[in-house]
Structure formats: structure tokens, C-alpha cells
PDB file of C-alpha atoms and ligand atoms in Angstrom:
ATOM      1  CA  UNK A 236     148.251  55.016 172.705  1.00  0.00           C
ATOM      2  CA  UNK A 237     144.470  54.967 172.257  1.00  0.00           C
ATOM      3  CA  UNK A 238     142.966  52.472 169.856  1.00  0.00           C
ATOM      4  CA  UNK A 239     142.112  53.841 166.431  1.00  0.00           C
ATOM      5  CA  UNK A 240     139.667  52.114 164.109  1.00  0.00           C
ATOM      6  CA  UNK A 241     138.473  52.860 160.595  1.00  0.00           C
ATOM      7  CA  UNK A 242     134.803  53.489 159.724  1.00  0.00           C
ATOM      8  CA  UNK A 243     133.601  54.623 156.308  1.00  0.00           C
ATOM      9  CA  UNK A 244     136.500  56.808 155.280  1.00  0.00           C
ATOM     10  CA  UNK A 245     137.597  58.007 158.728  1.00  0.00           C
ATOM     11  CA  UNK A 246     140.133  56.931 161.311  1.00  0.00           C
ATOM     12  CA  UNK A 247     138.448  57.478 164.678  1.00  0.00           C
ATOM     13  CA  UNK A 248     139.025  56.573 168.344  1.00  0.00           C
ATOM     14  CA  UNK A 249     137.436  53.191 169.099  1.00  0.00           C
ATOM     15  CA  UNK A 250     135.021  54.765 171.638  1.00  0.00           C
ATOM     16  CA  UNK A 251     133.618  57.093 168.989  1.00  0.00           C
ATOM     17  CA  UNK A 252     133.107  54.493 166.257  1.00  0.00           C
ATOM     18  CA  UNK A 253     129.440  53.705 165.625  1.00  0.00           C
ATOM     19  CA  UNK A 254     127.302  51.934 163.016  1.00  0.00           C
ATOM     20  CA  UNK A 255     123.582  52.703 162.457  1.00  0.00           C
ATOM     21  CA  UNK A 256     121.150  50.051 163.719  1.00  0.00           C
ATOM     22  CA  UNK A 257     119.811  49.646 160.169  1.00  0.00           C
ATOM     23  CA  UNK A 258     123.157  48.380 158.916  1.00  0.00           C
ATOM     24  CA  UNK A 259     122.517  45.170 156.983  1.00  0.00           C
ATOM     25  CA  UNK A 260     125.570  43.584 158.521  1.00  0.00           C
ATOM     26  CA  UNK A 261     123.845  43.903 161.894  1.00  0.00           C
ATOM     27  CA  UNK A 262     120.329  42.978 160.724  1.00  0.00           C
ATOM     28  CA  UNK A 263     121.052  40.197 158.205  1.00  0.00           C
ATOM     29  CA  UNK A 264     124.763  39.333 158.558  1.00  0.00           C
ATOM     30  CA  UNK A 265     124.761  40.674 154.994  1.00  0.00           C
ATOM     31  CA  UNK A 266     128.478  41.268 154.704  1.00  0.00           C
ATOM     32  CA  UNK A 267     131.935  39.876 154.115  1.00  0.00           C
ATOM     33  CA  UNK A 268     135.062  40.002 156.253  1.00  0.00           C
ATOM     34  CA  UNK A 269     138.748  39.340 155.920  1.00  0.00           C
ATOM     35  CA  UNK A 270     141.643  38.969 158.345  1.00  0.00           C
ATOM     36  CA  UNK A 271     145.332  39.504 157.612  1.00  0.00           C
ATOM     37  CA  UNK A 272     148.123  38.832 160.082  1.00  0.00           C
ATOM     38  CA  UNK A 273     150.680  41.473 161.031  1.00  0.00           C
ATOM     39  CA  UNK A 274     154.220  40.370 161.850  1.00  0.00           C
ATOM     40  CA  UNK A 275     157.063  42.796 162.610  1.00  0.00           C
ATOM     41  CA  UNK A 276     154.609  45.589 161.745  1.00  0.00           C
ATOM     42  CA  UNK A 277     154.040  44.221 158.225  1.00  0.00           C
ATOM     43  CA  UNK A 278     151.051  42.555 156.620  1.00  0.00           C
ATOM     44  CA  UNK A 279     151.442  38.856 155.790  1.00  0.00           C
ATOM     45  CA  UNK A 280     150.333  37.479 152.400  1.00  0.00           C
ATOM     46  CA  UNK A 281     147.940  40.420 152.270  1.00  0.00           C
ATOM     47  CA  UNK A 282     147.285  40.559 148.530  1.00  0.00           C
ATOM     48  CA  UNK A 283     145.877  37.048 148.643  1.00  0.00           C
ATOM     49  CA  UNK A 284     143.519  38.074 151.459  1.00  0.00           C
ATOM     50  CA  UNK A 285     142.398  41.120 149.482  1.00  0.00           C
ATOM     51  CA  UNK A 286     141.814  38.966 146.407  1.00  0.00           C
ATOM     52  CA  UNK A 287     139.604  36.644 148.475  1.00  0.00           C
ATOM     53  CA  UNK A 288     137.743  39.667 149.890  1.00  0.00           C
ATOM     54  CA  UNK A 289     137.088  40.853 146.349  1.00  0.00           C
ATOM     55  CA  UNK A 290     135.848  37.421 145.311  1.00  0.00           C
ATOM     56  CA  UNK A 291     133.580  37.010 148.346  1.00  0.00           C
ATOM     57  CA  UNK A 292     132.032  40.450 147.762  1.00  0.00           C
ATOM     58  CA  UNK A 293     131.468  39.719 144.111  1.00  0.00           C
ATOM     59  CA  UNK A 294     129.828  36.348 144.899  1.00  0.00           C
ATOM     60  CA  UNK A 295     127.117  38.128 146.916  1.00  0.00           C
ATOM     61  CA  UNK A 296     126.856  41.211 144.725  1.00  0.00           C
ATOM     62  CA  UNK A 297     128.422  43.865 146.952  1.00  0.00           C
ATOM     63  CA  UNK A 298     130.587  46.373 145.117  1.00  0.00           C
ATOM     64  CA  UNK A 299     134.155  46.346 146.420  1.00  0.00           C
ATOM     65  CA  UNK A 300     134.613  49.923 147.636  1.00  0.00           C
ATOM     66  CA  UNK A 301     138.415  49.872 147.207  1.00  0.00           C
ATOM     67  CA  UNK A 302     141.069  48.455 144.939  1.00  0.00           C
ATOM     68  CA  UNK A 303     144.033  46.471 146.301  1.00  0.00           C
ATOM     69  CA  UNK A 304     146.295  49.543 146.538  1.00  0.00           C
ATOM     70  CA  UNK A 305     143.731  51.562 148.502  1.00  0.00           C
ATOM     71  CA  UNK A 306     142.908  48.693 150.862  1.00  0.00           C
ATOM     72  CA  UNK A 307     146.602  48.170 151.500  1.00  0.00           C
ATOM     73  CA  UNK A 308     147.141  51.864 152.176  1.00  0.00           C
ATOM     74  CA  UNK A 309     144.242  51.900 154.674  1.00  0.00           C
ATOM     75  CA  UNK A 310     145.481  48.761 156.421  1.00  0.00           C
ATOM     76  CA  UNK A 311     149.023  50.076 156.665  1.00  0.00           C
ATOM     77  CA  UNK A 312     147.835  53.397 158.038  1.00  0.00           C
ATOM     78  CA  UNK A 313     145.732  51.582 160.644  1.00  0.00           C
ATOM     79  CA  UNK A 314     148.713  49.436 161.654  1.00  0.00           C
ATOM     80  CA  UNK A 315     150.893  52.546 161.988  1.00  0.00           C
ATOM     81  CA  UNK A 316     148.300  54.576 163.895  1.00  0.00           C
ATOM     82  CA  UNK A 317     147.942  51.740 166.396  1.00  0.00           C
ATOM     83  CA  UNK A 318     151.661  51.053 166.648  1.00  0.00           C
ATOM     84  CA  UNK A 319     150.867  47.401 165.907  1.00  0.00           C
ATOM     85  CA  UNK A 320     153.874  45.118 165.696  1.00  0.00           C
ATOM     86  CA  UNK A 321     152.166  41.736 165.883  1.00  0.00           C
ATOM     87  CA  UNK A 322     148.533  40.732 165.577  1.00  0.00           C
ATOM     88  CA  UNK A 323     145.909  41.137 162.928  1.00  0.00           C
ATOM     89  CA  UNK A 324     143.908  43.535 160.810  1.00  0.00           C
ATOM     90  CA  UNK A 325     140.179  42.824 160.540  1.00  0.00           C
ATOM     91  CA  UNK A 326     138.205  44.257 157.599  1.00  0.00           C
ATOM     92  CA  UNK A 327     134.461  44.099 157.058  1.00  0.00           C
ATOM     93  CA  UNK A 328     132.245  45.311 154.244  1.00  0.00           C
ATOM     94  CA  UNK A 329     128.452  45.140 154.554  1.00  0.00           C
ATOM     95  CA  UNK A 330     125.714  45.928 152.053  1.00  0.00           C
ATOM     96  CA  UNK A 331     125.186  49.221 153.875  1.00  0.00           C
ATOM     97  CA  UNK A 332     122.407  50.989 155.717  1.00  0.00           C
ATOM     98  CA  UNK A 333     118.776  50.975 154.547  1.00  0.00           C
ATOM     99  CA  UNK A 334     115.287  50.468 155.966  1.00  0.00           C
ATOM    100  CA  UNK A 335     114.977  46.792 156.888  1.00  0.00           C
ATOM    101  CA  UNK A 336     113.899  44.836 153.823  1.00  0.00           C
ATOM    102  CA  UNK A 337     115.258  41.469 152.696  1.00  0.00           C
ATOM    103  CA  UNK A 338     115.804  42.497 149.067  1.00  0.00           C
ATOM    104  CA  UNK A 339     118.893  44.533 148.220  1.00  0.00           C
ATOM    105  CA  UNK A 340     118.752  48.237 149.158  1.00  0.00           C
ATOM    106  CA  UNK A 341     118.364  50.895 146.457  1.00  0.00           C
ATOM    107  CA  UNK A 342     121.117  51.169 143.842  1.00  0.00           C
ATOM    108  CA  UNK A 343     123.829  53.504 145.068  1.00  0.00           C
ATOM    109  CA  UNK A 344     123.500  52.610 148.776  1.00  0.00           C
ATOM    110  CA  UNK A 345     127.128  52.776 149.883  1.00  0.00           C
ATOM    111  CA  UNK A 346     128.623  49.673 151.511  1.00  0.00           C
ATOM    112  CA  UNK A 347     129.703  50.036 155.141  1.00  0.00           C
ATOM    113  CA  UNK A 348     133.446  49.598 155.675  1.00  0.00           C
ATOM    114  CA  UNK A 349     134.929  48.874 159.099  1.00  0.00           C
ATOM    115  CA  UNK A 350     138.512  47.993 159.978  1.00  0.00           C
ATOM    116  CA  UNK A 351     140.290  47.436 163.277  1.00  0.00           C
ATOM    117  CA  UNK A 352     143.483  45.888 164.573  1.00  0.00           C
ATOM    118  CA  UNK A 353     143.992  43.380 167.364  1.00  0.00           C
ATOM    119  CA  UNK A 354     147.323  42.936 169.104  1.00  0.00           C
ATOM    120  CA  UNK A 355     148.105  39.232 169.440  1.00  0.00           C
ATOM    121  CA  UNK A 356     151.184  37.056 169.749  1.00  0.00           C
ATOM    122  CA  UNK A 357     151.230  35.175 166.491  1.00  0.00           C
ATOM    123  CA  UNK A 358     154.850  34.057 166.116  1.00  0.00           C
ATOM    124  CA  UNK A 359     156.056  32.990 169.594  1.00  0.00           C
ATOM    125  CA  UNK A 360     152.689  31.420 170.436  1.00  0.00           C
ATOM    126  CA  UNK A 361     153.083  29.009 173.411  1.00  0.00           C
ATOM    127  CA  UNK A 362     150.237  26.867 172.050  1.00  0.00           C
ATOM    128  CA  UNK A 363     152.343  26.087 169.003  1.00  0.00           C
ATOM    129  CA  UNK A 364     155.023  24.669 171.346  1.00  0.00           C
ATOM    130  CA  UNK A 365     152.577  22.587 173.376  1.00  0.00           C
ATOM    131  CA  UNK A 366     150.246  21.672 170.539  1.00  0.00           C
ATOM    132  CA  UNK A 367     146.493  22.236 170.413  1.00  0.00           C
ATOM    133  CA  UNK A 368     143.685  19.918 171.381  1.00  0.00           C
ATOM    134  CA  UNK A 369     140.549  19.882 169.238  1.00  0.00           C
ATOM    135  CA  UNK A 370     137.065  18.447 169.478  1.00  0.00           C
ATOM    136  CA  UNK A 371     134.874  17.547 166.524  1.00  0.00           C
ATOM    137  CA  UNK A 372     131.341  18.786 165.926  1.00  0.00           C
ATOM    138  CA  UNK A 373     128.799  18.403 163.191  1.00  0.00           C
ATOM    139  CA  UNK A 374     129.109  21.045 160.477  1.00  0.00           C
ATOM    140  CA  UNK A 375     125.868  23.007 160.708  1.00  0.00           C
ATOM    141  CA  UNK A 376     126.672  25.632 158.053  1.00  0.00           C
ATOM    142  CA  UNK A 377     125.082  26.659 154.778  1.00  0.00           C
ATOM    143  CA  UNK A 378     126.192  25.454 151.324  1.00  0.00           C
ATOM    144  CA  UNK A 379     128.433  28.381 150.276  1.00  0.00           C
ATOM    145  CA  UNK A 380     131.252  28.122 152.797  1.00  0.00           C
ATOM    146  CA  UNK A 381     133.693  29.332 150.139  1.00  0.00           C
ATOM    147  CA  UNK A 382     132.299  32.831 150.787  1.00  0.00           C
ATOM    148  CA  UNK A 383     133.830  34.546 153.819  1.00  0.00           C
ATOM    149  CA  UNK A 384     130.493  35.710 155.159  1.00  0.00           C
ATOM    150  CA  UNK A 385     130.066  37.396 158.552  1.00  0.00           C
ATOM    151  CA  UNK A 386     127.218  34.927 159.230  1.00  0.00           C
ATOM    152  CA  UNK A 387     129.279  32.894 161.692  1.00  0.00           C
ATOM    153  CA  UNK A 388     126.681  31.517 164.090  1.00  0.00           C
ATOM    154  CA  UNK A 389     127.542  27.869 163.415  1.00  0.00           C
ATOM    155  CA  UNK A 390     131.221  28.649 164.077  1.00  0.00           C
ATOM    156  CA  UNK A 391     130.360  30.615 167.224  1.00  0.00           C
ATOM    157  CA  UNK A 392     128.492  27.584 168.562  1.00  0.00           C
ATOM    158  CA  UNK A 393     131.270  25.194 167.529  1.00  0.00           C
ATOM    159  CA  UNK A 394     133.979  27.363 169.114  1.00  0.00           C
ATOM    160  CA  UNK A 395     131.921  27.749 172.293  1.00  0.00           C
ATOM    161  CA  UNK A 396     131.720  23.963 172.539  1.00  0.00           C
ATOM    162  CA  UNK A 397     135.497  23.880 172.124  1.00  0.00           C
ATOM    163  CA  UNK A 398     135.957  26.546 174.801  1.00  0.00           C
ATOM    164  CA  UNK A 399     133.634  24.670 177.177  1.00  0.00           C
ATOM    165  CA  UNK A 400     135.693  21.510 176.578  1.00  0.00           C
ATOM    166  CA  UNK A 401     138.875  23.465 177.294  1.00  0.00           C
ATOM    167  CA  UNK A 402     140.331  22.972 173.814  1.00  0.00           C
ATOM    168  CA  UNK A 403     141.591  25.386 171.174  1.00  0.00           C
ATOM    169  CA  UNK A 404     139.530  24.536 168.110  1.00  0.00           C
ATOM    170  CA  UNK A 405     136.527  22.588 166.854  1.00  0.00           C
ATOM    171  CA  UNK A 406     136.903  20.582 163.652  1.00  0.00           C
ATOM    172  CA  UNK A 407     133.606  20.336 161.793  1.00  0.00           C
ATOM    173  CA  UNK A 408     132.530  17.203 159.952  1.00  0.00           C
ATOM    174  CA  UNK A 409     129.873  16.330 157.442  1.00  0.00           C
ATOM    175  CA  UNK A 410     128.920  12.954 155.927  1.00  0.00           C
ATOM    176  CA  UNK A 411     131.719  11.400 157.978  1.00  0.00           C
ATOM    177  CA  UNK A 412     134.476  13.671 156.653  1.00  0.00           C
ATOM    178  CA  UNK A 413     136.196  16.650 158.242  1.00  0.00           C
ATOM    179  CA  UNK A 414     135.305  19.855 156.402  1.00  0.00           C
ATOM    180  CA  UNK A 415     137.514  22.357 158.267  1.00  0.00           C
ATOM    181  CA  UNK A 416     138.070  23.995 161.630  1.00  0.00           C
ATOM    182  CA  UNK A 417     135.748  26.628 163.117  1.00  0.00           C
ATOM    183  CA  UNK A 418     138.236  29.261 161.986  1.00  0.00           C
ATOM    184  CA  UNK A 419     140.978  27.222 160.347  1.00  0.00           C
ATOM    185  CA  UNK A 420     141.838  24.662 157.678  1.00  0.00           C
ATOM    186  CA  UNK A 421     142.377  21.059 158.855  1.00  0.00           C
ATOM    187  CA  UNK A 422     145.368  18.946 157.793  1.00  0.00           C
ATOM    188  CA  UNK A 423     146.754  15.520 158.646  1.00  0.00           C
ATOM    189  CA  UNK A 424     150.072  13.871 157.821  1.00  0.00           C
ATOM    190  CA  UNK A 425     150.007  10.166 157.030  1.00  0.00           C
ATOM    191  CA  UNK A 426     152.524   7.537 158.201  1.00  0.00           C
ATOM    192  CA  UNK A 427     154.140   7.742 154.757  1.00  0.00           C
ATOM    193  CA  UNK A 428     154.609  11.528 155.089  1.00  0.00           C
ATOM    194  CA  UNK A 429     151.816  12.732 152.851  1.00  0.00           C
ATOM    195  CA  UNK A 430     150.268  16.045 153.841  1.00  0.00           C
ATOM    196  CA  UNK A 431     146.520  15.650 153.392  1.00  0.00           C
ATOM    197  CA  UNK A 432     143.879  18.366 153.250  1.00  0.00           C
ATOM    198  CA  UNK A 433     140.411  18.566 151.760  1.00  0.00           C
ATOM    199  CA  UNK A 434     140.189  19.853 148.168  1.00  0.00           C
ATOM    200  CA  UNK A 435     138.598  23.255 147.645  1.00  0.00           C
ATOM    201  CA  UNK A 436     134.870  23.354 146.915  1.00  0.00           C
ATOM    202  CA  UNK A 437     131.827  25.223 148.173  1.00  0.00           C
ATOM    203  CA  UNK A 438     132.051  23.024 151.315  1.00  0.00           C
ATOM    204  CA  UNK A 439     134.924  25.021 152.855  1.00  0.00           C
ATOM    205  CA  UNK A 440     136.727  28.352 152.857  1.00  0.00           C
ATOM    206  CA  UNK A 441     139.717  28.591 150.521  1.00  0.00           C
ATOM    207  CA  UNK A 442     142.257  29.288 153.269  1.00  0.00           C
ATOM    208  CA  UNK A 443     145.006  31.706 152.337  1.00  0.00           C
ATOM    209  CA  UNK A 444     147.374  30.076 154.832  1.00  0.00           C
ATOM    210  CA  UNK A 445     146.381  26.676 153.422  1.00  0.00           C
ATOM    211  CA  UNK A 446     147.510  27.779 149.975  1.00  0.00           C
ATOM    212  CA  UNK A 447     150.802  29.200 151.240  1.00  0.00           C
ATOM    213  CA  UNK A 448     151.576  26.084 153.284  1.00  0.00           C
ATOM    214  CA  UNK A 449     150.798  23.785 150.344  1.00  0.00           C
ATOM    215  CA  UNK A 450     153.088  25.829 148.105  1.00  0.00           C
ATOM    216  CA  UNK A 451     155.899  25.849 150.702  1.00  0.00           C
ATOM    217  CA  UNK A 452     155.524  22.094 151.227  1.00  0.00           C
ATOM    218  CA  UNK A 453     155.783  21.392 147.520  1.00  0.00           C
ATOM    219  CA  UNK A 454     158.735  23.764 147.069  1.00  0.00           C
ATOM    220  CA  UNK A 455     160.495  21.819 149.810  1.00  0.00           C
ATOM    221  CA  UNK A 456     159.912  18.429 148.229  1.00  0.00           C
ATOM    222  CA  UNK A 457     157.043  17.340 150.480  1.00  0.00           C
ATOM    223  CA  UNK A 458     153.983  15.587 149.083  1.00  0.00           C
ATOM    224  CA  UNK A 459     150.567  17.202 149.360  1.00  0.00           C
ATOM    225  CA  UNK A 460     147.423  15.227 148.684  1.00  0.00           C
ATOM    226  CA  UNK A 461     144.058  16.973 148.365  1.00  0.00           C
ATOM    227  CA  UNK A 462     141.359  14.600 149.546  1.00  0.00           C
ATOM    228  CA  UNK A 463     138.794  14.413 152.306  1.00  0.00           C
ATOM    229  CA  UNK A 464     139.631  12.475 155.486  1.00  0.00           C
ATOM    230  CA  UNK A 465     137.526  11.140 158.337  1.00  0.00           C
ATOM    231  CA  UNK A 466     137.781  11.943 162.038  1.00  0.00           C
ATOM    232  CA  UNK A 467     138.973   8.373 162.674  1.00  0.00           C
ATOM    233  CA  UNK A 468     141.735   8.754 160.072  1.00  0.00           C
ATOM    234  CA  UNK A 469     142.818  12.030 161.664  1.00  0.00           C
ATOM    235  CA  UNK A 470     142.934  10.411 165.112  1.00  0.00           C
ATOM    236  CA  UNK A 471     145.148   7.637 163.735  1.00  0.00           C
ATOM    237  CA  UNK A 472     147.364   9.985 161.676  1.00  0.00           C
ATOM    238  CA  UNK A 473     151.083  10.472 162.269  1.00  0.00           C
ATOM    239  CA  UNK A 474     150.538  14.212 162.739  1.00  0.00           C
ATOM    240  CA  UNK A 475     147.735  16.736 162.477  1.00  0.00           C
ATOM    241  CA  UNK A 476     147.618  20.491 162.339  1.00  0.00           C
ATOM    242  CA  UNK A 477     145.460  23.435 161.358  1.00  0.00           C
ATOM    243  CA  UNK A 478     146.231  26.673 159.577  1.00  0.00           C
ATOM    244  CA  UNK A 479     144.820  30.188 159.636  1.00  0.00           C
ATOM    245  CA  UNK A 480     146.001  33.758 159.190  1.00  0.00           C
ATOM    246  CA  UNK A 481     146.404  34.183 162.944  1.00  0.00           C
ATOM    247  CA  UNK A 482     147.344  30.639 164.068  1.00  0.00           C
ATOM    248  CA  UNK A 483     149.776  30.149 161.148  1.00  0.00           C
ATOM    249  CA  UNK A 484     150.554  26.404 161.370  1.00  0.00           C
ATOM    250  CA  UNK A 485     149.209  24.987 164.642  1.00  0.00           C
ATOM    251  CA  UNK A 486     150.090  21.422 165.682  1.00  0.00           C
ATOM    252  CA  UNK A 487     147.167  19.275 166.866  1.00  0.00           C
ATOM    253  CA  UNK A 488     148.004  16.761 169.602  1.00  0.00           C
ATOM    254  CA  UNK A 489     144.570  15.477 170.548  1.00  0.00           C
ATOM    255  CA  UNK A 490     141.259  14.965 168.719  1.00  0.00           C
ATOM    256  CA  UNK A 491     138.165  14.196 170.826  1.00  0.00           C
ATOM    257  CA  UNK A 492     140.415  13.001 173.655  1.00  0.00           C
ATOM    258  CA  UNK A 493     142.498  10.684 171.438  1.00  0.00           C
ATOM    259  CA  UNK A 494     146.180  11.559 171.332  1.00  0.00           C
ATOM    260  CA  UNK A 495     147.659  12.175 167.905  1.00  0.00           C
ATOM    261  CA  UNK A 496     151.334  11.577 167.142  1.00  0.00           C
ATOM    262  CA  UNK A 497     152.125  10.587 170.724  1.00  0.00           C
ATOM    263  CA  UNK A 498     150.626  13.795 172.079  1.00  0.00           C
ATOM    264  CA  UNK A 499     153.520  15.968 170.861  1.00  0.00           C
ATOM    265  CA  UNK A 500     153.778  18.407 167.945  1.00  0.00           C
ATOM    266  CA  UNK A 501     155.220  16.381 165.093  1.00  0.00           C
ATOM    267  CA  UNK A 502     158.465  17.100 163.217  1.00  0.00           C
ATOM    268  CA  UNK A 503     156.853  17.788 159.833  1.00  0.00           C
ATOM    269  CA  UNK A 504     154.332  20.165 161.378  1.00  0.00           C
ATOM    270  CA  UNK A 505     157.158  22.024 163.148  1.00  0.00           C
ATOM    271  CA  UNK A 506     159.033  22.259 159.866  1.00  0.00           C
ATOM    272  CA  UNK A 507     155.969  23.628 158.060  1.00  0.00           C
ATOM    273  CA  UNK A 508     155.453  26.208 160.815  1.00  0.00           C
ATOM    274  CA  UNK A 509     159.095  27.301 160.509  1.00  0.00           C
ATOM    275  CA  UNK A 510     158.813  27.523 156.713  1.00  0.00           C
ATOM    276  CA  UNK A 511     155.661  29.590 157.025  1.00  0.00           C
ATOM    277  CA  UNK A 512     157.211  31.955 159.592  1.00  0.00           C
ATOM    278  CA  UNK A 513     160.221  32.411 157.358  1.00  0.00           C
ATOM    279  CA  UNK A 514     157.956  33.256 154.418  1.00  0.00           C
ATOM    280  CA  UNK A 515     155.820  35.594 156.571  1.00  0.00           C
ATOM    281  CA  UNK A 516     158.858  37.491 157.845  1.00  0.00           C
ATOM    282  CA  UNK A 517     160.129  37.917 154.297  1.00  0.00           C
ATOM    283  CA  UNK A 518     156.797  39.256 153.006  1.00  0.00           C
TER     284      UNK A 518
HETATM  285  N1  PMP B 280     138.210  28.068 157.481  1.00  0.00           N
HETATM  286  C1  PMP B 280     137.411  28.908 158.163  1.00  0.00           C
HETATM  287  C2  PMP B 280     135.983  28.535 158.386  1.00  0.00           C
HETATM  288  C3  PMP B 280     137.930  30.122 158.660  1.00  0.00           C
HETATM  289  O1  PMP B 280     137.130  30.975 159.328  1.00  0.00           O
HETATM  290  C4  PMP B 280     139.293  30.426 158.462  1.00  0.00           C
HETATM  291  C5  PMP B 280     139.888  31.686 159.015  1.00  0.00           C
HETATM  292  N2  PMP B 280     139.491  32.791 158.299  1.00  0.00           N
HETATM  293  C6  PMP B 280     140.078  29.520 157.742  1.00  0.00           C
HETATM  294  C7  PMP B 280     139.501  28.343 157.261  1.00  0.00           C
HETATM  295  C8  PMP B 280     141.527  29.800 157.470  1.00  0.00           C
HETATM  296  O2  PMP B 280     141.656  30.750 156.462  1.00  0.00           O
HETATM  297  P1  PMP B 280     142.929  31.693 156.367  1.00  0.00           P
HETATM  298  O3  PMP B 280     144.122  30.795 156.311  1.00  0.00           O
HETATM  299  O4  PMP B 280     142.729  32.444 155.120  1.00  0.00           O
HETATM  300  O5  PMP B 280     142.914  32.543 157.604  1.00  0.00           O
END
């Protein structure tokens, strides 16, 4: 089956999909993206992702070209056309195509919409069994990290450092505290079983998986504490993990070469991953 992608109202073979060189996403990273997981051929927690897409677009003044129902229909059609059972749907909206000029293009310039799928093992991920190692890097990003902008250069550099170190993720820190992962939300679990993650602010992305995991934890009688934590505290924690739409709940077993929780995925992290998978399969 050939790969089908979506570009501005049309489903086309991947090889035929093109974007003009004057697209502002290409020239200025002037766009927003979103990623939803697909499990058993169905979208996971998708309405929350679409709500965040809407909010990100509105924060930078791009008109959302579709409502939730239309986005969902397009995503589902893309999943079906690609026969996708497990993986993700990527969506991007840019401020459109216009002669290069920093200020917004003329009123009525249509946003560019691109969507594609990626097949990926998200449920039976061997890394979740072994546990992931992470390194820490300075957070080099701008001050509106709550917006899911396609300007990802700082994350590209952080993730390349992680790849060069042979680890799965880079946790970014600022003023001594962990902000979040390059493409994930960072969590630790304290010796007295408190699940700790940084409170939402403009310093980090409001993770959709973060929200779901916090809700599941609370529904199951676990304690969640929203506060910032340092790298040293994370290294000394009972357990650590990160969350994202495609990693779900990923145990962390090493931070900057220091083993966490005896170098094994911890029991509470495993439980949270199971709870999340159960929720995802039921969605
Ligand atoms: N933080 C950053 C910087 C990310 O890129 C991501 C992944 N989109 C996340 C957190 C996790 O967000 P979500 O759970 O919505 O995928």
C-alpha cells in the first residue's frame, strides 16, 4: 500500500505532495503542529490534541481551518487510507504562502494544512520494558513553550546530543530545574510515592499525555504534586519517567549516567503505563 498524505484539501501519494518554497512554515517556522497516537487503528485522546492545536493557533493568530469534527474526519480517513493500526498522525498548519515578509501576509491568505501518518510500535515498545536513559541539557528555547510551534531547533539540538550519547531523550533544565523533555513531559516519583511534575506555565508544553496520566493517577488513589524539581532530585528519586503521545509512559532508568531506581523500570511507573494503555485502548 503506497503512503498517502494530506495537503490542503487533498489526499495524495507521498511522492506527489509538495509545498511552495514561499510557505511561511518553511521560511519562518511560522506554524503549529500536533501529534496524536493511533492504537488498534483508533486515535488516542484526540479531542484534547485538537483543542491544544486550536489554542496554539489562536495564540499566534492563525485561523484554525477546521473544527474538531472535520479534523477528526480527515485524520480518520488518513488512518484508513494508510491502513494504519499503530503509530501516529502528524498535523501541521502554517500561516500560508506569501512573498517573504516578516509581517503577517495579506488578510485571506489561506493557511497551509499538511497531515501524514507514521507507523510505529507504541504499545509493545521494548524500550518501555528496558527503561530509557536520558541526558540533561540546558533549555535554550524561547519564552512561549506552551505554544506547540514548529520552531524546534533547540529540541533538534538537544535530541541530537541524546542520540550522540546513545540515549533516548534529553531532559532540558533552566535555573537549576528540569523544564521538560525534548519531546516529552518529565516526571519523578519520590520515596514516599508522590508523583511529581512541573506545573503548567509558559515554560513548558501542556502535555496531553501528562494530563491523562495525572487524572488516571488521581482516580487510582495516587498522589500527584505539581512542582519543579532539580536534576539532582531526579537522579536521587525512587522512579522517573516521561510521557508523550507516542512514548505513552516511558520509564527512565538513568539520568546523566546515574542510575535511577536501581536501573530498572519502577513498579509505579509500570502501573501508570498499564493504566494509560487501558485508557488508550478504550478511547
Ligand atoms: N513537551 C514537549 C516539548 C513536546 O514536544 C511534547 C510532545 N509533543 C511533550 C512535552 C508531550 O506532549 P504530549 O503528551 O501532548 O505528546
